[in-house]
CSV table of C-alpha atoms in Angstrom, one decimal:
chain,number,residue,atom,x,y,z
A,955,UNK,CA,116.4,153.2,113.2
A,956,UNK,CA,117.6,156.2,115.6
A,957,UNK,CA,119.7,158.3,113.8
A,958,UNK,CA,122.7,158.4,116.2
A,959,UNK,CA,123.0,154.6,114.5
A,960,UNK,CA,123.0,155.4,111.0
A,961,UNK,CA,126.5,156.3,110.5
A,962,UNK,CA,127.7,152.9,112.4
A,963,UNK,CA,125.5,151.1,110.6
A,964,UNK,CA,126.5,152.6,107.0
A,965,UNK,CA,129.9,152.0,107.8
A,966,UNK,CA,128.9,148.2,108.4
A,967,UNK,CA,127.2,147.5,105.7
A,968,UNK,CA,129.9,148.6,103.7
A,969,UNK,CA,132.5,146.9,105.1
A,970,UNK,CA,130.7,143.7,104.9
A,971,UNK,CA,129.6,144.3,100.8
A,972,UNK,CA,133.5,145.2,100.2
A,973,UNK,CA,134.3,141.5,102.1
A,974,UNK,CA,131.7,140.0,99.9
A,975,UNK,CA,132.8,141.2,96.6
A,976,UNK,CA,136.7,141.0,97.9
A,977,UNK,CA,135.3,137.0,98.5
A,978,UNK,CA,133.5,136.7,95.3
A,979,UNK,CA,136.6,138.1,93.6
A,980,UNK,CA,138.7,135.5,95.5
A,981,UNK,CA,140.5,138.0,97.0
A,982,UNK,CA,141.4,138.2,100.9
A,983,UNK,CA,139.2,139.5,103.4
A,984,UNK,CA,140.1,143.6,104.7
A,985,UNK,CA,140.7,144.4,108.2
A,986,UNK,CA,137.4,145.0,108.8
A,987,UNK,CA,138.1,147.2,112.2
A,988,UNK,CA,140.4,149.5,110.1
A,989,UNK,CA,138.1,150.0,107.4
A,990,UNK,CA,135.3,150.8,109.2
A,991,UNK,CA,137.1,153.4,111.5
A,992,UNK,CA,138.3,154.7,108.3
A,993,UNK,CA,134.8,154.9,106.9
A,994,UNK,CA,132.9,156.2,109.6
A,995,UNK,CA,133.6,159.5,109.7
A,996,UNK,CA,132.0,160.0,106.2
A,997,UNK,CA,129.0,158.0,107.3
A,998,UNK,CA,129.2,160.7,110.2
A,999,UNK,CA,128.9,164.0,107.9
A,1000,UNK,CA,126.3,162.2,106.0
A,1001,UNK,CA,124.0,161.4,108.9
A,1002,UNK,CA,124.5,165.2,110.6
A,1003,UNK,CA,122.3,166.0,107.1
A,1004,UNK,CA,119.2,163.6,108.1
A,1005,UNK,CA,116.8,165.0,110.0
């Protein structure tokens, strides 16, 4: 995977293992948008680390 992906793609995985357990848990689904704009910056520092 190129690396300028990772932190999109970490964000994305995320989001869509919080929906599943928010579904398993019968709870609602997130704003899946929000969340991830609210992830990816995290998923950003973390990635500037790989080589």
């Amino acid at each position: 995977m190129p690396v300028d992906l990772l932190a999109a793609y970490g964000s994305g995985i995320q989001v869509h293992v919080e929906d599943l357990a928010a579904h398993l848990a019968g709870s609602e689904r997130c704003d899946a948008k929000a969340q991830w704009d609210e992830l990816l910056p995290a998923y950003q520092a973390l990635a500037a680390c790989v080589d």
